[in-house]
């Protein structure tokens, strides 16, 4: 069973109990960063967004059955008040809980059903190289994404490359991607960056920071860069859990091969997954 299958099982089994990203990660035996990345790379959704959608969908079914007490339904769905539940329900479905109860129907509602991931064929990966990387100084273009909007990252790279000549003291001419751990809602910061020997003048709109020293498991992504999330899914769901290595809540690095062609997206890259000591 993959890690995401385990997470889905935990959510389905405990959907009416108090549950969050930390509790799901603990039940799966991994860090919150690990389960958040695994779920997002595999499903295109954040753990919390899926959990919220499932709870509200089950609440809608309960309301359509004619239950009189909406507050009890709100509590069962994890909401502390009628008002908070109504806001979330309306945002999700475009109608109020009362309207669904009165209509005795969920017809037309975009309900979220349980994910079925068992049939997914994992990508075969070579065993990772384990190494320790000293702290890195980087300058880059930072933007916030979600797993649903990650398709915007190639355009971010195009914007970043326009700054290439303005960045001084490059330690390596080949750029790298830096991904910070996602939050509970699945938002993460992705930085198109280049390593520098020292941080001096930083062009407007760019950021400069240090990536702390860390131990990494380095996996190779082969094929077109557009399939990178298939490799990430294989790493998070299978390769890392099977290895017994524990993921640190630290930035992930994407290092392009020297043969990588930014125009075609071919040439491959290495994915550096941070490990807890």
PDB file of N, CA and C in Angstrom, residues 15 19 33 42 49 112 126 160 164 247 254:
ATOM      1  N   UNK A  15     -12.876  10.428   9.579  1.00  0.00           N
ATOM      2  CA  UNK A  15     -13.368  11.679   8.990  1.00  0.00           C
ATOM      3  C   UNK A  15     -14.266  12.481   9.912  1.00  0.00           C
ATOM      4  N   UNK A  19      -9.089  15.948  13.187  1.00  0.00           N
ATOM      5  CA  UNK A  19      -8.036  15.404  12.337  1.00  0.00           C
ATOM      6  C   UNK A  19      -7.384  16.549  11.576  1.00  0.00           C
ATOM      7  N   UNK A  33       5.765  17.106   6.383  1.00  0.00           N
ATOM      8  CA  UNK A  33       6.250  17.495   5.069  1.00  0.00           C
ATOM      9  C   UNK A  33       6.170  16.330   4.086  1.00  0.00           C
ATOM     10  N   UNK A  42       0.848  13.193  -5.835  1.00  0.00           N
ATOM     11  CA  UNK A  42       0.084  12.066  -6.361  1.00  0.00           C
ATOM     12  C   UNK A  42      -1.311  12.465  -6.825  1.00  0.00           C
ATOM     13  N   UNK A  49      -7.328  20.055   1.918  1.00  0.00           N
ATOM     14  CA  UNK A  49      -8.406  20.340   0.961  1.00  0.00           C
ATOM     15  C   UNK A  49      -9.222  19.083   0.689  1.00  0.00           C
ATOM     16  N   UNK A 112     -17.255  15.244  -3.269  1.00  0.00           N
ATOM     17  CA  UNK A 112     -15.928  14.628  -3.338  1.00  0.00           C
ATOM     18  C   UNK A 112     -16.037  13.210  -2.796  1.00  0.00           C
ATOM     19  N   UNK A 126      15.919   4.280  -9.517  1.00  0.00           N
ATOM     20  CA  UNK A 126      17.174   3.753  -9.012  1.00  0.00           C
ATOM     21  C   UNK A 126      17.306   4.124  -7.537  1.00  0.00           C
ATOM     22  N   UNK A 160      12.395  34.161 -14.667  1.00  0.00           N
ATOM     23  CA  UNK A 160      13.645  34.229 -13.901  1.00  0.00           C
ATOM     24  C   UNK A 160      14.856  34.358 -14.821  1.00  0.00           C
ATOM     25  N   UNK A 164      19.174  36.565 -15.444  1.00  0.00           N
ATOM     26  CA  UNK A 164      20.401  35.781 -15.295  1.00  0.00           C
ATOM     27  C   UNK A 164      21.658  36.644 -15.354  1.00  0.00           C
ATOM     28  N   UNK A 247      12.081  12.090   6.268  1.00  0.00           N
ATOM     29  CA  UNK A 247      12.207  13.377   5.589  1.00  0.00           C
ATOM     30  C   UNK A 247      12.248  14.516   6.602  1.00  0.00           C
ATOM     31  N   UNK A 254      16.064  20.960  -6.701  1.00  0.00           N
ATOM     32  CA  UNK A 254      16.014  20.373  -8.040  1.00  0.00           C
ATOM     33  C   UNK A 254      17.222  20.885  -8.813  1.00  0.00           C
TER      34      UNK A 254
END
